[in-house]
PDB file of C-alpha atoms and ligand atoms in Angstrom:
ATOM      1  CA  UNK A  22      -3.162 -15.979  -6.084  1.00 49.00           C
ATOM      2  CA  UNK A  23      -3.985 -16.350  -2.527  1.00 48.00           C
ATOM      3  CA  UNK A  24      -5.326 -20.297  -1.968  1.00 50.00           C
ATOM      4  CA  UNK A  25      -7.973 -21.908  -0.681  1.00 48.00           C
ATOM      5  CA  UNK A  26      -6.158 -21.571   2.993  1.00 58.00           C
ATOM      6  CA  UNK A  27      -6.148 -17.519   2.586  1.00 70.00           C
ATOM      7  CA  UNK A  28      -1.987 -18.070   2.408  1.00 88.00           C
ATOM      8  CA  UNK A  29      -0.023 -15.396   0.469  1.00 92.00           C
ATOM      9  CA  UNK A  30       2.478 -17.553  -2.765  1.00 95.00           C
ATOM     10  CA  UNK A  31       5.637 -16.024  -3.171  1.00 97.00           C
ATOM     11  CA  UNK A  32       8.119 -16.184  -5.951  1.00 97.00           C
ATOM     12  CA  UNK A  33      11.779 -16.484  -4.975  1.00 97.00           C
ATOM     13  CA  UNK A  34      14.361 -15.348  -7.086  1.00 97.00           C
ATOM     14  CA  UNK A  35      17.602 -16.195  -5.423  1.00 96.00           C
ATOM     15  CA  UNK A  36      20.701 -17.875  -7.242  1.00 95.00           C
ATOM     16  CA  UNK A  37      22.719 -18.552  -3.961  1.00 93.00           C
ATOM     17  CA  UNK A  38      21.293 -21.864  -2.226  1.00 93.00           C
ATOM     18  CA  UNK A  39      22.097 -20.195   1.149  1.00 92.00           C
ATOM     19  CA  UNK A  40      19.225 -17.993   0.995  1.00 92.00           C
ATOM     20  CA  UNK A  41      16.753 -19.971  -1.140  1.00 94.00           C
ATOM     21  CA  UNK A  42      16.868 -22.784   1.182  1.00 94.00           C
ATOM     22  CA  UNK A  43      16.693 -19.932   4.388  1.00 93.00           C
ATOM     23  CA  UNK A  44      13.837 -18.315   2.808  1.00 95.00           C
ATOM     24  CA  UNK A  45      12.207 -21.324   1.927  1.00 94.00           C
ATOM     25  CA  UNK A  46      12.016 -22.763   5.553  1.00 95.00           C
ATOM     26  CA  UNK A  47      11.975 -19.359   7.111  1.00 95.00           C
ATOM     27  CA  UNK A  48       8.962 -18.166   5.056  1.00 96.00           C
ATOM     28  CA  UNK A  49       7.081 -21.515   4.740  1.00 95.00           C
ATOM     29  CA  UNK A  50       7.203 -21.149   9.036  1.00 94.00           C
ATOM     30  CA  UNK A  51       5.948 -17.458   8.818  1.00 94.00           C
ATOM     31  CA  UNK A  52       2.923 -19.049   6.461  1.00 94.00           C
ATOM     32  CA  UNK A  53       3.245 -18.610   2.916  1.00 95.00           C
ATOM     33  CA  UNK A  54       3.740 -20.937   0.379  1.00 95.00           C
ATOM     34  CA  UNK A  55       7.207 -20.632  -1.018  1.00 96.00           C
ATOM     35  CA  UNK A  56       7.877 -21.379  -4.749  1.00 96.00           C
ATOM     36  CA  UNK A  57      11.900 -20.873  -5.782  1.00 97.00           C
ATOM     37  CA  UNK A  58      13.706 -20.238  -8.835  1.00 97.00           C
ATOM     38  CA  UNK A  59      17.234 -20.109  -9.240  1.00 97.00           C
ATOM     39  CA  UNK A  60      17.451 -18.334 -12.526  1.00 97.00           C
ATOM     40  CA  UNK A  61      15.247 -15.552 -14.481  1.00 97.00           C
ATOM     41  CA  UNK A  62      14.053 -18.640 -17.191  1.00 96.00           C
ATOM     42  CA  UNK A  63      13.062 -20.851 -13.931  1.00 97.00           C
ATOM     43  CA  UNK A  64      10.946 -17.652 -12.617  1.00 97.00           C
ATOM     44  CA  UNK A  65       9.564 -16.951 -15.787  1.00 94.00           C
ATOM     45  CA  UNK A  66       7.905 -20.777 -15.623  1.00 94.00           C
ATOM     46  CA  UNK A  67       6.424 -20.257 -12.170  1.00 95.00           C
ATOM     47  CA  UNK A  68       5.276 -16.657 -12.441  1.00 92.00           C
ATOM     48  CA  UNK A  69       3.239 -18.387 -15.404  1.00 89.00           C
ATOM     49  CA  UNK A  70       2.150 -21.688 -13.341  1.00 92.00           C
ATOM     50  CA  UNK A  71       1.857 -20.280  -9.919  1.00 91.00           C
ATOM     51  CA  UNK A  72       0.281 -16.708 -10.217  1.00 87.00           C
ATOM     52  CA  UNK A  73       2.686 -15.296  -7.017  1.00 93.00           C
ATOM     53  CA  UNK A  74       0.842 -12.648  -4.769  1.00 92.00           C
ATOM     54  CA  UNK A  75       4.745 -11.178  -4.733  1.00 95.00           C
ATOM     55  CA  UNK A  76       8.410 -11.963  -5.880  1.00 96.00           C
ATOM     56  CA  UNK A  77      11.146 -11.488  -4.080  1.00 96.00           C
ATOM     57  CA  UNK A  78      13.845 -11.288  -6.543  1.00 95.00           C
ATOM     58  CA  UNK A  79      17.333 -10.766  -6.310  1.00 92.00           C
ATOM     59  CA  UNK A  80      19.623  -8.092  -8.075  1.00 88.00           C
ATOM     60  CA  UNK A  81      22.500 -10.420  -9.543  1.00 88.00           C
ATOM     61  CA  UNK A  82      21.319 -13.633 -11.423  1.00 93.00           C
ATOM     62  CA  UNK A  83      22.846 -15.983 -13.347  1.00 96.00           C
ATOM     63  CA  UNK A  84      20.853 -15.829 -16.721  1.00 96.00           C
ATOM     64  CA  UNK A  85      20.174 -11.833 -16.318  1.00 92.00           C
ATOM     65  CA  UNK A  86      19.925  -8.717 -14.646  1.00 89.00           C
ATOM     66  CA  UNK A  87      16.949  -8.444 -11.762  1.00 90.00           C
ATOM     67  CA  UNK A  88      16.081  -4.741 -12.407  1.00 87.00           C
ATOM     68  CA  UNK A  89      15.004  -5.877 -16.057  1.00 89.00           C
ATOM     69  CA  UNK A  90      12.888  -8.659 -14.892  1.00 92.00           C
ATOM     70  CA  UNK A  91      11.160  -6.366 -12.636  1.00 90.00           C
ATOM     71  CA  UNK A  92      10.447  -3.702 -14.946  1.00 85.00           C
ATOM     72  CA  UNK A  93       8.962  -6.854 -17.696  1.00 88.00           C
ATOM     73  CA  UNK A  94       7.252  -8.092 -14.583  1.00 88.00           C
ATOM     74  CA  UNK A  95       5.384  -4.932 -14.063  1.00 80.00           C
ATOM     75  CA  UNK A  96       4.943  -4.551 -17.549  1.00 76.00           C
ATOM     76  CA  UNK A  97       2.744  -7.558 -17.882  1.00 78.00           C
ATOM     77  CA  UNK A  98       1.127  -7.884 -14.483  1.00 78.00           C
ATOM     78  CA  UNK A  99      -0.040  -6.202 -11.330  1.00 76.00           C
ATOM     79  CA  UNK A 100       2.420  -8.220  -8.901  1.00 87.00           C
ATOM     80  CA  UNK A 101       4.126  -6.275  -6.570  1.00 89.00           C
ATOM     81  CA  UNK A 102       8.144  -7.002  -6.302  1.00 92.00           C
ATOM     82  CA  UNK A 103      10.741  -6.841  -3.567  1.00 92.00           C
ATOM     83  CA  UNK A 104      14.563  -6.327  -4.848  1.00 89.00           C
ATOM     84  CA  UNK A 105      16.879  -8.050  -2.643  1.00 88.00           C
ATOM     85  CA  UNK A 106      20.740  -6.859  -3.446  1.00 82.00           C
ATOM     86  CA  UNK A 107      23.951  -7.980  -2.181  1.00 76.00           C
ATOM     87  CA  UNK A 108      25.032  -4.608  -3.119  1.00 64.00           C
ATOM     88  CA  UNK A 109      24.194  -1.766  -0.730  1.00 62.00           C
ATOM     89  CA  UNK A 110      24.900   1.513  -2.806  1.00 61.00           C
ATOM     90  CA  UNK A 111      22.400   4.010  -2.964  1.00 60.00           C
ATOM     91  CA  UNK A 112      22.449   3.811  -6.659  1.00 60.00           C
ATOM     92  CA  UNK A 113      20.523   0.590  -6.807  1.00 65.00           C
ATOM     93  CA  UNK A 114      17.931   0.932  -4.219  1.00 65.00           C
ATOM     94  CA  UNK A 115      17.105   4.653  -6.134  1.00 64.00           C
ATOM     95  CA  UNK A 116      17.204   2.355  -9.347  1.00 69.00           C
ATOM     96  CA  UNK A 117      15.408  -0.388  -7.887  1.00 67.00           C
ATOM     97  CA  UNK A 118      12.282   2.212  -6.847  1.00 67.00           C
ATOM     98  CA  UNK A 119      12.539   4.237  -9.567  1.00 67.00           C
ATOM     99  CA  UNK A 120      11.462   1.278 -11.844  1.00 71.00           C
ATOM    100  CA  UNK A 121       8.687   0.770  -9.194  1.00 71.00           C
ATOM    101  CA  UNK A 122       9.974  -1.905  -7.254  1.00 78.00           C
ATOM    102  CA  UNK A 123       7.385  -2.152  -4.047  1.00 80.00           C
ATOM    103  CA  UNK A 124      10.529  -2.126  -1.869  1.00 81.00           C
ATOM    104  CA  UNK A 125      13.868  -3.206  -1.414  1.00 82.00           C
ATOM    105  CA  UNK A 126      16.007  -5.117   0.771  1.00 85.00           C
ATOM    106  CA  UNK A 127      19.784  -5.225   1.273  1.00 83.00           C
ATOM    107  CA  UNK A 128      21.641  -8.616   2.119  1.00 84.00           C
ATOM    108  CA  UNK A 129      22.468  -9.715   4.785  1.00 84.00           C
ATOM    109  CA  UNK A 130      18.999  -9.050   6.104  1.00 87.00           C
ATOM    110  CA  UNK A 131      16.937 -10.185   8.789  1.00 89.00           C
ATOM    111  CA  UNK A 132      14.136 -12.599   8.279  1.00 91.00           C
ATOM    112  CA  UNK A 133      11.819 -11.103  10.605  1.00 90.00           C
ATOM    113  CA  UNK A 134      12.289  -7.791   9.002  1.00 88.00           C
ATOM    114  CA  UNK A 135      11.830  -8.997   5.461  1.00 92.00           C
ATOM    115  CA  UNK A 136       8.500 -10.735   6.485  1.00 93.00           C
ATOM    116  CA  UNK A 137       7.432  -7.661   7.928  1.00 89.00           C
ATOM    117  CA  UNK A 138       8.119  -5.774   4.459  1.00 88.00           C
ATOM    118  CA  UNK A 139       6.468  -8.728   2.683  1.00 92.00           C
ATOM    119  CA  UNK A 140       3.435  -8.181   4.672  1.00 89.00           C
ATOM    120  CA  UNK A 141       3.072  -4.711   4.073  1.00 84.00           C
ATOM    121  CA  UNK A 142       3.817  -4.426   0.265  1.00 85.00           C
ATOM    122  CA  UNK A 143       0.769  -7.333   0.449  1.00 86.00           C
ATOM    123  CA  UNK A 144      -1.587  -5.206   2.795  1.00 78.00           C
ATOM    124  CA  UNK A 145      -1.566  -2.081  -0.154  1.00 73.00           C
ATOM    125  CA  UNK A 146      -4.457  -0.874  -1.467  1.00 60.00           C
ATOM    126  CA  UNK A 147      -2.805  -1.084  -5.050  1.00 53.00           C
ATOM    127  CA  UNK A 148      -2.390  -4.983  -4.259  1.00 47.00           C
ATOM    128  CA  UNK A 149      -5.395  -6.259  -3.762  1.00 46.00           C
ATOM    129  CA  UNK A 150      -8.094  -2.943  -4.244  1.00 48.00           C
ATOM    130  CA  UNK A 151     -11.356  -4.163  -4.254  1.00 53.00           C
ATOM    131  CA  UNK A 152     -12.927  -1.889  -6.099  1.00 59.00           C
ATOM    132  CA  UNK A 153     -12.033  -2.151  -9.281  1.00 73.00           C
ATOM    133  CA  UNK A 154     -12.401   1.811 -10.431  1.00 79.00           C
ATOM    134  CA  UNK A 155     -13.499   4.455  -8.272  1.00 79.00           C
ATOM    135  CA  UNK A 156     -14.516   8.053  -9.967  1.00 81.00           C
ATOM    136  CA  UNK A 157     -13.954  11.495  -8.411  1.00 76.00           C
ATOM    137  CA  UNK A 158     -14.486  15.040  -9.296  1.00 76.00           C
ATOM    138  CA  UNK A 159     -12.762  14.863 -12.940  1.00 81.00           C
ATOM    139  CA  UNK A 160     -10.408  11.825 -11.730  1.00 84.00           C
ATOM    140  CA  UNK A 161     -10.928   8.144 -12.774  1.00 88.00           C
ATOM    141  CA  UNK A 162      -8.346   6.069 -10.605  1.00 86.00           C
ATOM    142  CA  UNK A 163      -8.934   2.172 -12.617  1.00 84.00           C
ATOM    143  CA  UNK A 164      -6.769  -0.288  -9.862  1.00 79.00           C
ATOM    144  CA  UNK A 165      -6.848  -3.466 -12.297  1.00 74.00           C
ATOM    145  CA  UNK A 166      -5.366  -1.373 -15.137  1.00 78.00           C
ATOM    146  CA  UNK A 167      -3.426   0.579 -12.464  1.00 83.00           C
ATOM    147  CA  UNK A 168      -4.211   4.059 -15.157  1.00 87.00           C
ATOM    148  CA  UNK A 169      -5.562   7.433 -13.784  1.00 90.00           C
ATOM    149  CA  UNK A 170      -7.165   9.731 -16.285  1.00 91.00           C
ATOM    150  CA  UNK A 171      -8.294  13.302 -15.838  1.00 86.00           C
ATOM    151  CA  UNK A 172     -11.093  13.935 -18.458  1.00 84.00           C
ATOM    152  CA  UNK A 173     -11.150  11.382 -19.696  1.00 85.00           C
ATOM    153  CA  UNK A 174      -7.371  11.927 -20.317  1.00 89.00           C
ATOM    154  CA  UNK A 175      -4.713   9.232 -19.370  1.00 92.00           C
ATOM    155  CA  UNK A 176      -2.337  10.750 -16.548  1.00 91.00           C
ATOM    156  CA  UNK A 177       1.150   9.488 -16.545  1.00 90.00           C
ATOM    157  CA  UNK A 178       2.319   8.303 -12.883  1.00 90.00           C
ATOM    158  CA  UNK A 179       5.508   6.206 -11.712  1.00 87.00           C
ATOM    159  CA  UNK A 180       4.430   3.152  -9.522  1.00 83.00           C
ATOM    160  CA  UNK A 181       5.202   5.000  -6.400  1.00 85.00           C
ATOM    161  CA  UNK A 182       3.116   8.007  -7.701  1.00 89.00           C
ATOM    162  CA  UNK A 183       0.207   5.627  -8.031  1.00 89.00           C
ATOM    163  CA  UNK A 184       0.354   3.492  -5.208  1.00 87.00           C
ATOM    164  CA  UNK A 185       0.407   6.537  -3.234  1.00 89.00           C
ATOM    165  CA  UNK A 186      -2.510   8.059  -4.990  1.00 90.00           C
ATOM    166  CA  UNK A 187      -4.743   4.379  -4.248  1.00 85.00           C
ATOM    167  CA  UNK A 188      -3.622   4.696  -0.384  1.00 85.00           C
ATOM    168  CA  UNK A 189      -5.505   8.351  -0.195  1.00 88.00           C
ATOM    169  CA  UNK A 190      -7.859   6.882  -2.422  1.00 83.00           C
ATOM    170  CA  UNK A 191      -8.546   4.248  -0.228  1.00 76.00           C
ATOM    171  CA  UNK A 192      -9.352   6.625   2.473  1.00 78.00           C
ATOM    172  CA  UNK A 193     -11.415   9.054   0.659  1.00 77.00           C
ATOM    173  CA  UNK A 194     -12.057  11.991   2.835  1.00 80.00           C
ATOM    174  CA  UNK A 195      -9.934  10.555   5.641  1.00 82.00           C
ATOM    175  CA  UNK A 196      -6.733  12.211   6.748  1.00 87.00           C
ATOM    176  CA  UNK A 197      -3.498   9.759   6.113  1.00 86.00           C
ATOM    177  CA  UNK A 198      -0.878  10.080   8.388  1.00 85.00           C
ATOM    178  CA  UNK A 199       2.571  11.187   7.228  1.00 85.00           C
ATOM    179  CA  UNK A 200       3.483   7.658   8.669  1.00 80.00           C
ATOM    180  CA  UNK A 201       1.478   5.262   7.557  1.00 81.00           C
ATOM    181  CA  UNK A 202       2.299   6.977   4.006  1.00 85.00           C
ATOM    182  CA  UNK A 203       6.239   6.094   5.151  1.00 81.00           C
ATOM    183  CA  UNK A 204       4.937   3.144   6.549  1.00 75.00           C
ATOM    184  CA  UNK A 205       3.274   1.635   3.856  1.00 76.00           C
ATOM    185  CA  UNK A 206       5.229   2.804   0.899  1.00 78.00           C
ATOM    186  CA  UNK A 207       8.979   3.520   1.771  1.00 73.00           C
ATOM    187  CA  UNK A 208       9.456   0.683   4.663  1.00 63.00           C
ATOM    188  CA  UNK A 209      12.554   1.582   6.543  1.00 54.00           C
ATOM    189  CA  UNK A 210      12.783   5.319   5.678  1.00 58.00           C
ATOM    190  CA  UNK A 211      14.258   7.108   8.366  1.00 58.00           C
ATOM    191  CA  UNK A 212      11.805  10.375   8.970  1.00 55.00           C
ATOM    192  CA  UNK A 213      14.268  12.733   8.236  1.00 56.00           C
ATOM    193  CA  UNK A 214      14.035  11.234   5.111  1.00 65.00           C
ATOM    194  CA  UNK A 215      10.744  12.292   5.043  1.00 72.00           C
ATOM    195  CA  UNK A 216      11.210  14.657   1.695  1.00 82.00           C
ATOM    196  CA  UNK A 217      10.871  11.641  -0.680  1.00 84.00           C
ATOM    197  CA  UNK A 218       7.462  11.642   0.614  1.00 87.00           C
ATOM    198  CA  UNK A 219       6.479  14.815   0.229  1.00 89.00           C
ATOM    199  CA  UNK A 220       8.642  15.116  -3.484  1.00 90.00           C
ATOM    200  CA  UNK A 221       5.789  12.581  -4.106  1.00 91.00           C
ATOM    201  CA  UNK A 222       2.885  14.254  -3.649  1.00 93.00           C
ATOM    202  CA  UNK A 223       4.164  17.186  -5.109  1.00 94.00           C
ATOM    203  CA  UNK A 224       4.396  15.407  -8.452  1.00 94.00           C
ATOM    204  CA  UNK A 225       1.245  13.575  -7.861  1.00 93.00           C
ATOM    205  CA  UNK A 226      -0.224  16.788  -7.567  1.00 94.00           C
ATOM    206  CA  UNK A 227       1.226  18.272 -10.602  1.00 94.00           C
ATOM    207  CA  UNK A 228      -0.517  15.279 -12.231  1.00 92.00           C
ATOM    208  CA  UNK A 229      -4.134  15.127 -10.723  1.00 89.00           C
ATOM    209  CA  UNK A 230      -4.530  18.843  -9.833  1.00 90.00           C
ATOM    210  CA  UNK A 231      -6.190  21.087 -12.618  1.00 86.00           C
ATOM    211  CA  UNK A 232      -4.343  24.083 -10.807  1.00 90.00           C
ATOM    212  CA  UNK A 233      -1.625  22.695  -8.200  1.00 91.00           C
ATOM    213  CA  UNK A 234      -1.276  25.840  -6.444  1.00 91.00           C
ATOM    214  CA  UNK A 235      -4.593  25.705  -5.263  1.00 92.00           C
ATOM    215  CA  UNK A 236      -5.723  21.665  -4.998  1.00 92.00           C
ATOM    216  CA  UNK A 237      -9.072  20.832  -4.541  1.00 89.00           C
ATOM    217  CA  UNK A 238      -8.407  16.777  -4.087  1.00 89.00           C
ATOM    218  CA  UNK A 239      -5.103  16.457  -2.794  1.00 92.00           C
ATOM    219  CA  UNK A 240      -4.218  18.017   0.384  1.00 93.00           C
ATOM    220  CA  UNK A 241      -2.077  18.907   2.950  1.00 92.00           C
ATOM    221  CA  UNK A 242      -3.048  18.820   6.099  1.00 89.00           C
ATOM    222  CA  UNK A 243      -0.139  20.728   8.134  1.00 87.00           C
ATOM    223  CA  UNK A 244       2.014  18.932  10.424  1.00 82.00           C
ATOM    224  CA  UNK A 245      -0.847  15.938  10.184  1.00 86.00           C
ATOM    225  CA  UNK A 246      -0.414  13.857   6.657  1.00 90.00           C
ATOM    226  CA  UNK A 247      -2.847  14.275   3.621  1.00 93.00           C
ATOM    227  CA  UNK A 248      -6.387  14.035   2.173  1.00 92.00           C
ATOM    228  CA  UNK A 249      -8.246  13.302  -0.735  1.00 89.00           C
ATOM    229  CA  UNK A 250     -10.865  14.894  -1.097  1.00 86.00           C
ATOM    230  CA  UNK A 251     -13.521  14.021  -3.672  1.00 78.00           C
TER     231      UNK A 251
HETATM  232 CA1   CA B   9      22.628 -13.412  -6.800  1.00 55.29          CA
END
């Protein structure tokens, strides 16, 4: 819940007093109000009392494993999460997104490059939409209930799938860059790396598109980014 001063609150997640106490300095400086737990019980109490605008929560934990508190975090709310991991191998950050983490960070990382994250999972459409529903062609996209339906028909998408569906569908009949899709969704990706992005809209277009060979909402716009078209 941002407060009264327009600051962000964010919930960290961190067992090892080293970083808690860095990110609680570091990010109080860089202006948001810094709540900390030590253990999953400890977060559960905040996320309850404080209402976080985003967690930053850490992989290993005393009481539990991370990636299950995220996926019961996004089960019962709309709060976006960062993973933080000690552990680098590409098996965790692909676990870590596929459960729909917002984005993920690998320690020992920099502060000024985890703020920067911080601020863009916060800046997404999907975060803070102000428009509650917006209605298309056949599509319904609802951004409090986070569900896309077709006819009326609920549409399956993965986190990723849908927070990439509100960023077009923030820009309705704008073209969006290839890297402010990167940008705002996969921080860090390399651009040769740029295949995640478009495995994405593939499958997002398997799962909007009456006939995906031949979209009328989602499109490509060659060498450019994409468009949604209403
Ligand atoms: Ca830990």
């Amino acid at each position: 819940m941002v407060n009264l001063e327009g600051r962000s609150v964010v919930l960290i997640v961190e067992d090892e007093p080293s970083y808690q106490d860095a990110l609680n300095i570091g990010l109080t400086v860089e202006g948001f109000i810094v709540v900390a737990a030590g253990t999953i019980a400890q977060a559960h109490e905040l996320m309850m009392s404080t209402k976080p605008d985003l967690v930053l929560l850490d992989v290993m934990l005393p009481d539990g494993s991370g990636i299950d508190f995220c996926r019961e975090i996004y089960d019962t709310s709309r709060i976006p999460v960062i993973m933080v991991s000690a552990r680098s191998s590409e098996v965790d950050v692909v676990l870590g997104l596929e459960i729909g983490a917002a984005d993920y960070v690998t320690k020992p990382y920099r502060l000024r490059e985890l703020v920067a994250r911080m601020r863009a999972v916060l800046r997404r459409p999907a975060a803070n939409a102000e428009e509650e529903v917006i209605t298309f062609g056949d599509l319904r996209i609802d951004f409090v209930r986070r569900t896309v339906s077709r006819q009326g028909r609920e549409i399956e998408l993965s986190r990723k799938e849908f927070d990439l569906l509100a960023l077009f569908a923030s820009r309705l009949g704008q073209v969006v860059t290839r890297e402010t899709c990167l940008d705002t969704l996969w921080w860090g990706l390399e651009l040769s790396d740029t295949r995640t992005l478009d495995t994405h809209v593939k499958r997002l277009r398997q799962k909007v598109e009456e006939d995906p060979a031949n979209p009328r909402h989602l499109l490509t716009i060659r060498g450019v980014g994409f468009r949604l078209d209403a």
